Short mmCIF file of C-alpha atoms in Angstrom, two decimals:
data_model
loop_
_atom_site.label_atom_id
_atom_site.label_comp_id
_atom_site.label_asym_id
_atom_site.label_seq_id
_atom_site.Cartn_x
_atom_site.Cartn_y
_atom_site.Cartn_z
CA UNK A 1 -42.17 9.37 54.31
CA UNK A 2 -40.31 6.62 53.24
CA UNK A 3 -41.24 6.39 49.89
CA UNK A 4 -40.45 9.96 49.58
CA UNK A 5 -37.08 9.73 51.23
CA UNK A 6 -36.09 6.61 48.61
CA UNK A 7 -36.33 9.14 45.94
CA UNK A 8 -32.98 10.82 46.32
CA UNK A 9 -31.79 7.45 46.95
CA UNK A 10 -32.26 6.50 43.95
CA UNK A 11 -31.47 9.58 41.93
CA UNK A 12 -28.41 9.35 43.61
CA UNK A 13 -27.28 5.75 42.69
CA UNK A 14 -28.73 6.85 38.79
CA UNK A 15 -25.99 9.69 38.98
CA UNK A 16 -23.19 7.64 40.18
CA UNK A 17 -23.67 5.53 37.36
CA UNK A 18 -23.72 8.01 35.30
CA UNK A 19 -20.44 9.27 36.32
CA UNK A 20 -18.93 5.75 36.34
CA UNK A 21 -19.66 5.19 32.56
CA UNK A 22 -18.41 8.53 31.88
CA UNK A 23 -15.00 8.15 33.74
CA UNK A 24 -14.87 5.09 31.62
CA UNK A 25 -15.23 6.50 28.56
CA UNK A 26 -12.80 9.14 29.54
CA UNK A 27 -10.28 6.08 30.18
CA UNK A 28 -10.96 4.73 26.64
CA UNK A 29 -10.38 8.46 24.92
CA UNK A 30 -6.78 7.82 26.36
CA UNK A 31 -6.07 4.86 24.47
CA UNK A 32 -7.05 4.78 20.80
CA UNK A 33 -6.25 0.80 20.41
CA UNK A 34 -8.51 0.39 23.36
CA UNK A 35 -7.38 -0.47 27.57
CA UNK A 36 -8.12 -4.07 29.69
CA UNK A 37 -10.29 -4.77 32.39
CA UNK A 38 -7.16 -4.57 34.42
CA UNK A 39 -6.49 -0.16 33.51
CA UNK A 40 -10.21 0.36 34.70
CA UNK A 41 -9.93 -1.92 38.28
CA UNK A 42 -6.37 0.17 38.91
CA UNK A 43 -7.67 3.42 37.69
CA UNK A 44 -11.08 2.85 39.76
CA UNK A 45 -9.70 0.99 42.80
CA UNK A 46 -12.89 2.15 44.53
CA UNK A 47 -15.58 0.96 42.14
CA UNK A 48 -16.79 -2.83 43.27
CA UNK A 49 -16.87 -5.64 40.60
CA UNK A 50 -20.27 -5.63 40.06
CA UNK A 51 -20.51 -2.10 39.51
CA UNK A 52 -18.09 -1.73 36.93
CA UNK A 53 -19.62 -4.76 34.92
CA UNK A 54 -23.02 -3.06 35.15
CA UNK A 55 -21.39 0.32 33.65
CA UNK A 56 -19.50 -1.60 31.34
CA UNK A 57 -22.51 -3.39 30.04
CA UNK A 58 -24.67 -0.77 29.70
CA UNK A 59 -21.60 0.85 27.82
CA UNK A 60 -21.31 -2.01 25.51
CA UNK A 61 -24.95 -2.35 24.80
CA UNK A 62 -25.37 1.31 23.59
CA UNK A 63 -22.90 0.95 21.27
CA UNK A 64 -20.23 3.59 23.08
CA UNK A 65 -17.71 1.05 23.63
CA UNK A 66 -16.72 -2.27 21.65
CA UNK A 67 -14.90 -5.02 22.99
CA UNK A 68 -11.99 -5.82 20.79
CA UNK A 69 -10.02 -9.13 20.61
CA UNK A 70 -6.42 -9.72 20.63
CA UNK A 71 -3.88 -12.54 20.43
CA UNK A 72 -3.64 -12.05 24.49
CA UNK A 73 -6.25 -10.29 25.73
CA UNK A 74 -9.61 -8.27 25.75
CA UNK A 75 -9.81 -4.27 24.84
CA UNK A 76 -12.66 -1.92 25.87
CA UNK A 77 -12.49 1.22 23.17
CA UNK A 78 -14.02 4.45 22.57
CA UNK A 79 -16.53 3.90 19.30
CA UNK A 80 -16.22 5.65 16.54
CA UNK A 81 -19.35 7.50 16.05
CA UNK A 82 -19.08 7.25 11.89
CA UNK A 83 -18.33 3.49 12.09
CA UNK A 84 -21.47 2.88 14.25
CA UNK A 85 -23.45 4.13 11.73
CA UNK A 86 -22.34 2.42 9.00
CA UNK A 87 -22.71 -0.89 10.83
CA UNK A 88 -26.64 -0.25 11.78
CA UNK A 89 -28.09 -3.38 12.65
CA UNK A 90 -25.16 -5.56 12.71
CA UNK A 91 -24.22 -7.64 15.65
CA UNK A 92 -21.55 -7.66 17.92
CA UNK A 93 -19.76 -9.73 16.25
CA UNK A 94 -20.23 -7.73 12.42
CA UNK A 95 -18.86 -4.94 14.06
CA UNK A 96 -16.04 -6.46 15.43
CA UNK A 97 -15.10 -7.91 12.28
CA UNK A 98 -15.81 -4.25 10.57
CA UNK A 99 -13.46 -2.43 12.80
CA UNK A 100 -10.56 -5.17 11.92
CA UNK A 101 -10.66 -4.84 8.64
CA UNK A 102 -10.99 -1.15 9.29
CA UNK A 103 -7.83 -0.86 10.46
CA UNK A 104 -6.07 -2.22 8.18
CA UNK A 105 -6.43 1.07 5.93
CA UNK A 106 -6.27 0.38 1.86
CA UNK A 107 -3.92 -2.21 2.81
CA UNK A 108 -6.00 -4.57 3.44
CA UNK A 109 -6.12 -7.38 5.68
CA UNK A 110 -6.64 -11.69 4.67
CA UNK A 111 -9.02 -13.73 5.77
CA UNK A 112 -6.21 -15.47 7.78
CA UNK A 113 -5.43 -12.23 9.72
CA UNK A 114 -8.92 -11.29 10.76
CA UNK A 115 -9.54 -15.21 12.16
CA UNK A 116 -6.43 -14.99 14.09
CA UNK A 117 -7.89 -11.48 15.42
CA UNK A 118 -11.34 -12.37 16.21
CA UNK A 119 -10.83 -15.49 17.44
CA UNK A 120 -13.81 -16.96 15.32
CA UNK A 121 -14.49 -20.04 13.72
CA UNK A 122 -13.59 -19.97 9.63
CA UNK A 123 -17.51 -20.78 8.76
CA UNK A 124 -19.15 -18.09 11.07
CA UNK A 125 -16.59 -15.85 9.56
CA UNK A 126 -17.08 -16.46 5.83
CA UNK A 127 -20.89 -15.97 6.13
CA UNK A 128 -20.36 -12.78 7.98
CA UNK A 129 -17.51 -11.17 5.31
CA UNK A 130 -19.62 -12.34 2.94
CA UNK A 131 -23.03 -10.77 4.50
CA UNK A 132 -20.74 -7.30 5.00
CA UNK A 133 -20.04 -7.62 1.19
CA UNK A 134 -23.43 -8.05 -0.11
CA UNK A 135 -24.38 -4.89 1.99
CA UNK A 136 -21.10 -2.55 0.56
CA UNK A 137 -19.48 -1.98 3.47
CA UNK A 138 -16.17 -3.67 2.68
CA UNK A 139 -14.76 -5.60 -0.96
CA UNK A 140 -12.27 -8.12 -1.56
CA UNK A 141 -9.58 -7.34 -3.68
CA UNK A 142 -6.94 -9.45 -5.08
CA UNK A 143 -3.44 -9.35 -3.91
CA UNK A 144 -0.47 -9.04 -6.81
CA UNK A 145 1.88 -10.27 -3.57
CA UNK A 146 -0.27 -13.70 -3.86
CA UNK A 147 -2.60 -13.71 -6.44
CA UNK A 148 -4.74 -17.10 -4.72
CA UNK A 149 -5.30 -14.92 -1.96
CA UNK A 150 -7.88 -12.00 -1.39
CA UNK A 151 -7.41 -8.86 0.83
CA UNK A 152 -10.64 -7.62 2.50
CA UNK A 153 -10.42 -3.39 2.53
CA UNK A 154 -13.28 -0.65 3.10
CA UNK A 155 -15.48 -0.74 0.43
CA UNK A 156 -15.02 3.25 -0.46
CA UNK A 157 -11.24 3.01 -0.06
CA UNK A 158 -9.04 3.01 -3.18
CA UNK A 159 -6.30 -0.08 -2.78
CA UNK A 160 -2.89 0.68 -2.02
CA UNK A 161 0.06 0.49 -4.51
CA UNK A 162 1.42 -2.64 -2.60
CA UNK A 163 -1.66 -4.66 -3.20
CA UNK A 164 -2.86 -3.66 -6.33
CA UNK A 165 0.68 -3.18 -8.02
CA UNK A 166 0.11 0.39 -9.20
CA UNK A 167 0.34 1.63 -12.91
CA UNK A 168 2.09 -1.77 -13.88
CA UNK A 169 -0.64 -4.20 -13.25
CA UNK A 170 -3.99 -4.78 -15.22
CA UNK A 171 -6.29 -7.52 -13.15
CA UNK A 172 -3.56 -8.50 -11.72
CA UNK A 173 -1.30 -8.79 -14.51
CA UNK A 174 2.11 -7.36 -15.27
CA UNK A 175 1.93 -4.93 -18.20
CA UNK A 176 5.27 -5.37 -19.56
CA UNK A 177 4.20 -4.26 -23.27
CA UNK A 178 3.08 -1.02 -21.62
CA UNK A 179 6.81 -0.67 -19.37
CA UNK A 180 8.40 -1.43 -23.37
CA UNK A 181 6.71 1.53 -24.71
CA UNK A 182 7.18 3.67 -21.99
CA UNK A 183 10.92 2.49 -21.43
CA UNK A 184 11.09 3.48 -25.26
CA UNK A 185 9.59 6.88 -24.71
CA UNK A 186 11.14 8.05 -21.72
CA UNK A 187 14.68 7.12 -23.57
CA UNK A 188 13.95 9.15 -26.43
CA UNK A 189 13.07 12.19 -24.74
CA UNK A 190 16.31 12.22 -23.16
CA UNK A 191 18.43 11.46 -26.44
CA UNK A 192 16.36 14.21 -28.36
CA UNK A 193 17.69 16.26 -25.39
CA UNK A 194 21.36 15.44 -25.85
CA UNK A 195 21.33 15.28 -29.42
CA UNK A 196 19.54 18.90 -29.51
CA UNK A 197 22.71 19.96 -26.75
CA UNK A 198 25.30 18.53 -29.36
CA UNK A 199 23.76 21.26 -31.76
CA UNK A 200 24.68 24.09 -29.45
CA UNK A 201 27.61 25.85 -29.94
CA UNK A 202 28.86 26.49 -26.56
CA UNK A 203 31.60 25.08 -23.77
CA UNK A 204 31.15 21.35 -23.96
CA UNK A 205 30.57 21.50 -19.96
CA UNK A 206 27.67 23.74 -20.64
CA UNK A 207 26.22 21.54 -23.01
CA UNK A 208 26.47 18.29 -21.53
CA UNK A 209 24.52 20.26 -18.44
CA UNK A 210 22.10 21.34 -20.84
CA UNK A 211 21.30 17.47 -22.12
CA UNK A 212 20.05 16.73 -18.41
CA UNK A 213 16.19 16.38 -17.92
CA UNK A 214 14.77 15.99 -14.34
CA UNK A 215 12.19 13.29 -13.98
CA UNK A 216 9.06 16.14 -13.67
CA UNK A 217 10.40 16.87 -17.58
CA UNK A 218 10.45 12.86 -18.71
CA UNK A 219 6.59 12.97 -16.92
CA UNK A 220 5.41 16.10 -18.47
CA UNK A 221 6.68 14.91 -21.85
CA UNK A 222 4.83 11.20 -21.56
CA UNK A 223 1.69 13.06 -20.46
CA UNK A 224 1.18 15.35 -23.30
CA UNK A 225 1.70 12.44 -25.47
CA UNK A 226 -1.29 10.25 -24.00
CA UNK A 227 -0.21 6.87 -24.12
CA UNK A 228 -1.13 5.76 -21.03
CA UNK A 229 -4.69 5.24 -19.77
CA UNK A 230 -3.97 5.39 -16.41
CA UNK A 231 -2.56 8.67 -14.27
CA UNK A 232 1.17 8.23 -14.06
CA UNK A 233 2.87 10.12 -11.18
CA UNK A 234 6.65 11.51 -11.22
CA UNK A 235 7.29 8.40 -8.98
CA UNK A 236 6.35 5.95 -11.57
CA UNK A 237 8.80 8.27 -14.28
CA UNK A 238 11.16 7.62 -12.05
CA UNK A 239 11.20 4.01 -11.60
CA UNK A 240 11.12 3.63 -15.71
CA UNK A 241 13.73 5.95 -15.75
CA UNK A 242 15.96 3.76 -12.70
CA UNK A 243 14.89 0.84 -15.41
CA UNK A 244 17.02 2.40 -18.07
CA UNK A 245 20.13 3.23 -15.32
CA UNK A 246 19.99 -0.70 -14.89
CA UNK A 247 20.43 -1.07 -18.60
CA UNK A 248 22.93 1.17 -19.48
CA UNK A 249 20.83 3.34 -21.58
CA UNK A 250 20.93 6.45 -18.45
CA UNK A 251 23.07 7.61 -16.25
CA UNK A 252 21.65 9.78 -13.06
CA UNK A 253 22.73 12.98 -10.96
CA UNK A 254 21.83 15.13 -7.98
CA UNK A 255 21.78 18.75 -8.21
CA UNK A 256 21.29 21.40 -5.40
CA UNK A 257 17.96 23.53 -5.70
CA UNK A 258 16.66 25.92 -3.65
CA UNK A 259 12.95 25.32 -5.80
CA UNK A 260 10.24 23.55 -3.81
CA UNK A 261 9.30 21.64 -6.59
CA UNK A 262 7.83 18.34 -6.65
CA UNK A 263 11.08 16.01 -7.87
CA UNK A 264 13.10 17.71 -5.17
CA UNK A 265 13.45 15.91 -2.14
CA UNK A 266 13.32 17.45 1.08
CA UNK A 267 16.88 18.09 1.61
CA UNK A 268 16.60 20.69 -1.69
CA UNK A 269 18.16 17.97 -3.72
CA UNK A 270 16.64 17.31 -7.14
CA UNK A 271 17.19 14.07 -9.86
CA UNK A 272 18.48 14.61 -13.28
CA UNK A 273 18.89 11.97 -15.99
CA UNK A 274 20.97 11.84 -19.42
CA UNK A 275 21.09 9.83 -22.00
CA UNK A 276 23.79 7.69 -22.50
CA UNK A 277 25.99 7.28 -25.55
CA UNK A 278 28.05 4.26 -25.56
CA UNK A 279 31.51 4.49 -26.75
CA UNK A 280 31.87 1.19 -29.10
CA UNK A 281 28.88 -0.91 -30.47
CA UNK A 282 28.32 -3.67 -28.65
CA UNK A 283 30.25 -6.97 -30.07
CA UNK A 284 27.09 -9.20 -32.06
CA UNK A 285 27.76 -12.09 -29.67
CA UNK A 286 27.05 -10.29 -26.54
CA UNK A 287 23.67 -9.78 -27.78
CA UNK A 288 22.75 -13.38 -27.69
CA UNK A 289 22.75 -15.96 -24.70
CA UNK A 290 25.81 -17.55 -25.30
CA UNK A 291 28.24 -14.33 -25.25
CA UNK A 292 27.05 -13.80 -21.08
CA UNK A 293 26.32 -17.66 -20.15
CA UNK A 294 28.35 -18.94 -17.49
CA UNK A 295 28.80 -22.36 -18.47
CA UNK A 296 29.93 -21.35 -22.15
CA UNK A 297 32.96 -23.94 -21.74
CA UNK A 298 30.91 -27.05 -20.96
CA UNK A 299 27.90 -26.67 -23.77
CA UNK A 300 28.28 -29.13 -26.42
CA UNK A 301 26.19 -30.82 -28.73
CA UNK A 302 24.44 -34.55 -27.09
CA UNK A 303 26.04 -33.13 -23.45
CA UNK A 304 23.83 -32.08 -20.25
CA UNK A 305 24.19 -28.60 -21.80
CA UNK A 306 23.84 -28.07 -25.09
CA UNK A 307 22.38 -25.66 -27.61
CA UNK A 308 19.56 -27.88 -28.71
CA UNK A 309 18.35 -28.01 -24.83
CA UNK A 310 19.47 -24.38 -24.32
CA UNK A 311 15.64 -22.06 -23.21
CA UNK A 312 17.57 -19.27 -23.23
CA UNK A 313 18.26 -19.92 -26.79
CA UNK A 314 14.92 -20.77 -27.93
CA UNK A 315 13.72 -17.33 -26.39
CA UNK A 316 16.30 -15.60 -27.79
CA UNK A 317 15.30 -17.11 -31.20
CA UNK A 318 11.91 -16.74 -30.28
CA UNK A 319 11.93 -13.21 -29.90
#
């Protein structure tokens, strides 16, 4: 009779730990960045210690929870089921290094960032980014904000702008024969435009409205012509385009549109840009170093500055 009666008994206990680990979990759903030991003890005032490390265990070891690291304490969160099985076979400590580097999106995060996270020595760390690498789950990817350094991302993301330096960087390197040509391009759309207004014979108002191209135009224009051999966006247009406003070469307006088209910004507002036609040529010397230096008066021949010594001259030359 006794052995009959500890049945239920132990059913029951089975089913309260059941329901433990599940009001657990439902504690972790409510916090995506994960909740302390000290949430679960005021949320389960009830529950003795050893109870809750049992449930929390068991949650740990079946790979519902992880335990996540910060600079000032320890998170239990709610796995992500796709994550889990990407990391088959890995150790606690792969996965926690995983999920990091996870988070940091297609920004990426350095080597640095995930030490200070994980709270792991720099050797066990290297051999496991380096065993996560061989197996494709994440890549390192150099960093035009510090090109000694690497950023470690998702291996199926595609870097972000910010680390890989968009459409103006090859390996790392500034394309500025590229920006030339394009700078060169974008220009002489917009002074075909005005010169094809001046042949108009209408009010002069009209026509100096009609030598205004919006930025959509100036990208339409450079992709039909194929020169570049990566895929531009309107935003990149633009920031040529702000490159020839800095120069002189293009002056910029807003006008109202009620069109939701992809240069308009939210508040209906869209960017046009004209070419620029200066009034007098510009004087020879202002073309070369010495018509903008600041310390004209005190060059000299044999003194501290001096033509001779002068790199701005020798590029000028140069070029």
């Amino acid at each position: 009779m006794a052995a009959a009666a500890g049945v239920p008994i132990k059913q029951e206990a089975a089913d309260d730990a059941m329901n433990l680990e599940e009001r657990i979990l439902e504690l972790c759903k409510s916090d995506s960045k994960g909740i302390p030991d000290a949430v679960i003890k005021t949320e389960l005032p009830h529950i003795d210690v050893q109870q809750r490390v049992t449930a929390i265990n068991r949650l740990l070891s079946t790979g519902k929870i992880d335990l996540v690291k910060t600079s000032t304490e320890l998170l239990y969160r709610l796995k992500d089921p796709g994550s889990a099985s990407k990391i088959k076979g890995g150790d606690a400590q792969e996965r926690l290094i995983y999920q990091i580097i996870e988070e940091s999106n297609n920004k990426g995060i350095w080597t640095r960032d995930i030490r200070i996270r994980s709270n792991m020595p720099l050797n066990q760390l290297n051999k496991i980014l380096k065993n996560l690498e061989s197996r494709k789950l994440i890549k390192a990817v150099k960093s035009v904000g510090a090109s000694k350094r690497k950023v470690y991302m998702l291996f199926n993301l595609q870097p972000d702008r910010s680390v890989t330096g968009g459409a103006w960087y090859s390996d790392q390197d500034f394309e500025s024969e590229f920006v030339e040509v394009l700078n060169q391009q974008c220009y002489k759309f917009l002074q075909d435009k005005v010169d094809a207004g001046a042949e108009l014979q209408i009010d002069p108002m009209l026509r100096r409205t009609r030598s205004y191209a919006s930025s959509q135009d100036v990208w339409k224009f450079i992709k039909e012509l194929g020169i570049s051999k990566v895929e531009l966006s309107v935003e990149d247009i633009e920031t040529i385009l702000h490159t020839l406003i800095y120069d002189g070469k293009v002056e910029m307006t807003v006008s109202a549109t009620h069109n939701i088209a992809s240069n308009s910004n939210s508040s209906g507002q869209m960017k046009l840009f004209r070419a620029l036609q200066p009034l007098t040529e510009t004087a020879g010397i202002m073309r070369m170093p010495c018509g903008v230096c600041p310390v004209f008066d005190q060059c000299y021949e044999g003194g501290v500055v001096s033509p001779a010594t002068c790199i701005y001259m020798k590029d000028w030359m140069d070029y």
